[in-house]
Every structure is written in structure tokens, then in C-alpha cells.
Amino acid sequence: MSHPFKEQRKLFPTLTNTIHLSSCSQSAISLPVKDAINHYLESWTENGMDWNGWMERVQDAKSEFAALINADPEEIAVLSSVSDAASAFASALSFTSDRNKVVTTDIDFPCIGHVWLSHKKRNAQVTFLPADENHTIPFESYEKAIDTNTLVTSIAHVSYYNGFKQNLKSLSSLAHSKGSFLFVDAYQSAGSVPIDVKDSNIDALVAGAQKFLLGVPGIAFMYIKKELANQLEPLTTGWFSRQNPFAFTNQILDYADGARRFDTGTPPMINAYAAHAGISLLNDIGIKPIETYLEQLSSVCIDTAQKHGLEIASPLDIQQKGSNTAIRVKNAGILEGHLKSQGIIVSARNDVLRIAPHFYNTEEEIVQTIEAIAHALITK
Ligand SMILES: Cc1ncc(COP(=O)(O)O)c(C=O)c1O
């Protein structure tokens, strides 16, 4: 298979001496992201302070994320992590006696479960749907679980654990048919799978910058549907949630219009520089061709792993998975360290090693990595 992104790969010089397959955790550093971080440092050095310029870049990052998911920039809030964003969203909901159910899954990232469980004190009742033997959550499980008491259906677009990818459009129709909101954790899909929040009719969606968005930790974006935002008043708040943060009126709690009411304190400016550069690069390339290429790499990964008799904990149907292929191994953490000493970066979680390529990876890197895992398992 020829590499369609050969030219863009040159923007990632570290790839000449490492095989970087951990975009489910931290993607490889690129020259544009490094330059963007340096711009912030230069601006700080030269200007001492450039509050307006730095804030403009936060706005640019919001706009770039909005373009990535087909939203308006006013529908995007900036927070520090997906955990923060989910907490803020949950805090804005009312768990009433006849609508207090949260339907989520066992293969969502744990922080999402933690957030919903923390609202048990506010009357939330949380149901976790288990994965089946094909490592998926069947649609029928949602059909059984979501009812007219469901306040929110909270799903991962792509699972951090095994890459299982869900159909957002059918889940939003199902959730809405029962009067439930659809909250989507897109941290493992944003940047690698196309997202259209309008077409899929999503109420709220969150993603951080560190994984497939090519950025750094410390910044996350939250989409809140325009029609919904002004009905929500998050309990986590700050001066940037106000109509005019610079009014400096401490006795008036006026929520800004749109998603901006979910902003809290001074935004993570340097992280916004990195996020803006990473997302711009992705928007320039286009997510659809990236998805198509990653599907090809998934096939290579699954075929090679099967050839070597490795146990795969991801769906085998590439239409049902994102980039990440999870290989079940004993001592995943130790194996991750062993591979790192050979210049191969993969990511361990519990009982699996996750192989999560981005557009800059090659088929040869996937094959070499699977062979290294198979070899390590035989010689152990
Ligand atoms: C799908 C998903 N959601 C949430 C998180 C946690 O995000 P944060 O650390 O920004 O709260 C992760 C981290 O790996 C993740 O993969």
C-alpha cells in the first residue's frame, strides 16, 4: 500500500527514529505544533503580556474545532480536560423524579462513569451497558435501556479501550425518540473519524487535544447545541462564563449566551496555540481521507495479528472500529516498556496493548510492531 500522506509525514521528524502508534494516548509531535508553542513563548518574551493576542488564539482554536465537527464557533466552550467538560455538562442537568436515568457503557473512559456516579447525590441513576462477545455494544442494548425516564444517553464515539465505533446518528434518533439528551465523548474519534454534529443531531460533544487532534494535554473543547445552550446553567462557573467577563461585577450571575457559558476561568492559552496548529493541519488534510487510510491500516493490523495468533479485543469489522486495535496480552504495561526500548510506542490499558496509528504511520510500521509483540510473547 502506498502512503497517501508521505509529504505530511515529513512534518513529524521524530518518526525517523521511532514508530509512534499511540495516538489513542498522545500523538507524535509535529513541526507546526512545536512552532505554535514557540510563538506563544516568543510573544511572552517579546511583549511581556499580549492578553488580546493570546485570547484571539483561543478563539481561533474554538473556530478550528468548530470547523472540524461542523458547528458554529459560538457553540464551542474551552475547558481544561474532558473530565472538566463532562462535569460541567452534568452539573447543568436536573435529575427529576421522572427523568433521572443516565445510560452509559462499560467501555466508556472511566472518567465519564465517575462524573455520572457523582450525581447520584442529585438523584442520578446510572446504568452501564456491557460489551458483547464481539467487543461491541449492540444497538438492541440501547433500545432496551433507554426509556422515557432517561435524561441523558452518554456514549463514547470510539471506545478508548478497544476502538469500538458507534453510529451517532442512529443513537441520537433513539435517544431523542425517548426525550433523552445525547452526550458524546469524541476524544478517541475527533481527528480520525469525521464528525458532523448537525447531521447527527448531537446535543453535547467533548474532545481533548492530546490524542488524534495532534496537540497537548490541558485543553478540551465542548460543543453544546445552539438551541440547548441557553437553557443550561452549569454549576461549575467562573468569570469567563459571564456576559462580559471584564465587567468585574461580583454580585451578578449572568450566563453568557451560547456555549461560552461553559467557559470558566482564564483559558489554557499556550495549549490553545498547540491545539489550533494541530486541528488546522487536520482540517487542511481532511478527515475523510484520513479515516479511509486508517481503515486500511486497521485491516493490516488485524490480519497481521491473526496471522501471528494474537488475541484481538477489538471488533474485527473495520466499519465498527476506529484507529485503535487492542491486543490482549499478559503484563501489558511491561510489554509497553519493552517495545519502547526498541523505539516502538504503543499504549497499554489494563489487559490490552493498543495500537493506534494516525495518518502519518505506514503499513510497514504496523507489521513491524505486531511482529515485535508476537516475538516478545514467544520469547518471554
Ligand atoms: C475517550 C476518553 N475520554 C476521556 C479521557 C480522559 O480525558 P481527560 O484526561 O481530558 O479528562 C480519555 C483519556 O484517555 C479518553 O480516551
mmCIF file with all atom_site columns, N, CA and C in Angstrom, residues 65 68-69 157 186-193 195 205-208 211-213 282 287 358:
data_model
loop_
_atom_site.group_PDB
_atom_site.id
_atom_site.type_symbol
_atom_site.label_atom_id
_atom_site.label_alt_id
_atom_site.label_comp_id
_atom_site.label_asym_id
_atom_site.label_entity_id
_atom_site.label_seq_id
_atom_site.pdbx_PDB_ins_code
_atom_site.Cartn_x
_atom_site.Cartn_y
_atom_site.Cartn_z
_atom_site.occupancy
_atom_site.B_iso_or_equiv
_atom_site.pdbx_formal_charge
_atom_site.auth_seq_id
_atom_site.auth_comp_id
_atom_site.auth_asym_id
_atom_site.auth_atom_id
_atom_site.pdbx_PDB_model_num
ATOM 1  N N  . PHE A 1 65  ? -11.857 23.949 15.846 1.00 0.00 ? 65  PHE A N  1
ATOM 2  C CA . PHE A 1 65  ? -12.561 22.751 16.320 1.00 0.00 ? 65  PHE A CA 1
ATOM 3  C C  . PHE A 1 65  ? -13.994 22.749 15.784 1.00 0.00 ? 65  PHE A C  1
ATOM 4  N N  . LEU A 1 68  ? -14.056 21.491 12.369 1.00 0.00 ? 68  LEU A N  1
ATOM 5  C CA . LEU A 1 68  ? -13.808 20.037 12.336 1.00 0.00 ? 68  LEU A CA 1
ATOM 6  C C  . LEU A 1 68  ? -15.089 19.229 12.520 1.00 0.00 ? 68  LEU A C  1
ATOM 7  N N  . ILE A 1 69  ? -16.027 19.764 13.314 1.00 0.00 ? 69  ILE A N  1
ATOM 8  C CA . ILE A 1 69  ? -17.233 18.978 13.627 1.00 0.00 ? 69  ILE A CA 1
ATOM 9  C C  . ILE A 1 69  ? -18.499 19.589 13.028 1.00 0.00 ? 69  ILE A C  1
ATOM 10 N N  . HIS A 1 157 ? -17.893 8.009  21.198 1.00 0.00 ? 157 HIS A N  1
ATOM 11 C CA . HIS A 1 157 ? -17.998 7.760  19.752 1.00 0.00 ? 157 HIS A CA 1
ATOM 12 C C  . HIS A 1 157 ? -17.122 6.557  19.409 1.00 0.00 ? 157 HIS A C  1
ATOM 13 N N  . ALA A 1 186 ? -15.994 12.322 22.303 1.00 0.00 ? 186 ALA A N  1
ATOM 14 C CA . ALA A 1 186 ? -15.354 12.073 20.993 1.00 0.00 ? 186 ALA A CA 1
ATOM 15 C C  . ALA A 1 186 ? -13.832 12.174 21.082 1.00 0.00 ? 186 ALA A C  1
ATOM 16 N N  . TYR A 1 187 ? -13.290 11.963 22.288 1.00 0.00 ? 187 TYR A N  1
ATOM 17 C CA . TYR A 1 187 ? -11.832 12.132 22.439 1.00 0.00 ? 187 TYR A CA 1
ATOM 18 C C  . TYR A 1 187 ? -11.052 11.143 21.565 1.00 0.00 ? 187 TYR A C  1
ATOM 19 N N  . GLN A 1 188 ? -11.625 9.950  21.317 1.00 0.00 ? 188 GLN A N  1
ATOM 20 C CA . GLN A 1 188 ? -10.884 8.959  20.519 1.00 0.00 ? 188 GLN A CA 1
ATOM 21 C C  . GLN A 1 188 ? -11.262 8.994  19.041 1.00 0.00 ? 188 GLN A C  1
ATOM 22 N N  . SER A 1 189 ? -12.192 9.881  18.679 1.00 0.00 ? 189 SER A N  1
ATOM 23 C CA . SER A 1 189 ? -12.567 9.926  17.258 1.00 0.00 ? 189 SER A CA 1
ATOM 24 C C  . SER A 1 189 ? -12.205 11.259 16.608 1.00 0.00 ? 189 SER A C  1
ATOM 25 N N  . ALA A 1 190 ? -12.280 12.354 17.364 1.00 0.00 ? 190 ALA A N  1
ATOM 26 C CA . ALA A 1 190 ? -12.028 13.671 16.768 1.00 0.00 ? 190 ALA A CA 1
ATOM 27 C C  . ALA A 1 190 ? -10.628 13.697 16.156 1.00 0.00 ? 190 ALA A C  1
ATOM 28 N N  . GLY A 1 191 ? -10.561 13.964 14.870 1.00 0.00 ? 191 GLY A N  1
ATOM 29 C CA . GLY A 1 191 ? -9.275  13.996 14.168 1.00 0.00 ? 191 GLY A CA 1
ATOM 30 C C  . GLY A 1 191 ? -8.994  12.731 13.383 1.00 0.00 ? 191 GLY A C  1
ATOM 31 N N  . SER A 1 192 ? -9.784  11.682 13.623 1.00 0.00 ? 192 SER A N  1
ATOM 32 C CA . SER A 1 192 ? -9.533  10.435 12.891 1.00 0.00 ? 192 SER A CA 1
ATOM 33 C C  . SER A 1 192 ? -10.797 9.868  12.242 1.00 0.00 ? 192 SER A C  1
ATOM 34 N N  . VAL A 1 193 ? -11.947 10.335 12.699 1.00 0.00 ? 193 VAL A N  1
ATOM 35 C CA . VAL A 1 193 ? -13.237 9.892  12.141 1.00 0.00 ? 193 VAL A CA 1
ATOM 36 C C  . VAL A 1 193 ? -14.055 11.167 11.893 1.00 0.00 ? 193 VAL A C  1
ATOM 37 N N  . ILE A 1 195 ? -16.860 13.877 11.958 1.00 0.00 ? 195 ILE A N  1
ATOM 38 C CA . ILE A 1 195 ? -17.963 14.138 12.901 1.00 0.00 ? 195 ILE A CA 1
ATOM 39 C C  . ILE A 1 195 ? -18.764 15.303 12.340 1.00 0.00 ? 195 ILE A C  1
ATOM 40 N N  . LEU A 1 205 ? -20.962 17.442 22.870 1.00 0.00 ? 205 LEU A N  1
ATOM 41 C CA . LEU A 1 205 ? -19.856 16.575 22.441 1.00 0.00 ? 205 LEU A CA 1
ATOM 42 C C  . LEU A 1 205 ? -18.562 17.155 22.980 1.00 0.00 ? 205 LEU A C  1
ATOM 43 N N  . VAL A 1 206 ? -17.695 16.285 23.488 1.00 0.00 ? 206 VAL A N  1
ATOM 44 C CA . VAL A 1 206 ? -16.427 16.761 24.069 1.00 0.00 ? 206 VAL A CA 1
ATOM 45 C C  . VAL A 1 206 ? -15.246 16.035 23.448 1.00 0.00 ? 206 VAL A C  1
ATOM 46 N N  . ALA A 1 207 ? -14.109 16.742 23.377 1.00 0.00 ? 207 ALA A N  1
ATOM 47 C CA . ALA A 1 207 ? -12.851 16.111 22.947 1.00 0.00 ? 207 ALA A CA 1
ATOM 48 C C  . ALA A 1 207 ? -11.693 16.954 23.441 1.00 0.00 ? 207 ALA A C  1
ATOM 49 N N  . GLY A 1 208 ? -10.630 16.288 23.858 1.00 0.00 ? 208 GLY A N  1
ATOM 50 C CA . GLY A 1 208 ? -9.394  16.984 24.231 1.00 0.00 ? 208 GLY A CA 1
ATOM 51 C C  . GLY A 1 208 ? -8.452  17.019 23.032 1.00 0.00 ? 208 GLY A C  1
ATOM 52 N N  . LYS A 1 211 ? -4.841  13.690 21.742 1.00 0.00 ? 211 LYS A N  1
ATOM 53 C CA . LYS A 1 211 ? -4.805  12.395 21.051 1.00 0.00 ? 211 LYS A CA 1
ATOM 54 C C  . LYS A 1 211 ? -4.791  12.622 19.542 1.00 0.00 ? 211 LYS A C  1
ATOM 55 N N  . PHE A 1 212 ? -5.865  12.272 18.838 1.00 0.00 ? 212 PHE A N  1
ATOM 56 C CA . PHE A 1 212 ? -5.820  12.378 17.369 1.00 0.00 ? 212 PHE A CA 1
ATOM 57 C C  . PHE A 1 212 ? -5.833  13.826 16.885 1.00 0.00 ? 212 PHE A C  1
ATOM 58 N N  . LEU A 1 213 ? -6.022  14.796 17.780 1.00 0.00 ? 213 LEU A N  1
ATOM 59 C CA . LEU A 1 213 ? -6.017  16.209 17.357 1.00 0.00 ? 213 LEU A CA 1
ATOM 60 C C  . LEU A 1 213 ? -4.600  16.783 17.309 1.00 0.00 ? 213 LEU A C  1
ATOM 61 N N  . LEU A 1 282 ? -5.087  19.082 10.455 1.00 0.00 ? 282 LEU A N  1
ATOM 62 C CA . LEU A 1 282 ? -6.074  18.037 10.141 1.00 0.00 ? 282 LEU A CA 1
ATOM 63 C C  . LEU A 1 282 ? -7.162  18.561 9.212  1.00 0.00 ? 282 LEU A C  1
ATOM 64 N N  . ILE A 1 287 ? -10.653 15.013 7.121  1.00 0.00 ? 287 ILE A N  1
ATOM 65 C CA . ILE A 1 287 ? -10.756 13.823 7.985  1.00 0.00 ? 287 ILE A CA 1
ATOM 66 C C  . ILE A 1 287 ? -11.213 12.583 7.205  1.00 0.00 ? 287 ILE A C  1
ATOM 67 N N  . HIS A 1 358 ? -1.989  7.015  13.273 1.00 0.00 ? 358 HIS A N  1
ATOM 68 C CA . HIS A 1 358 ? -2.598  8.221  12.695 1.00 0.00 ? 358 HIS A CA 1
ATOM 69 C C  . HIS A 1 358 ? -2.172  8.242  11.223 1.00 0.00 ? 358 HIS A C  1
#
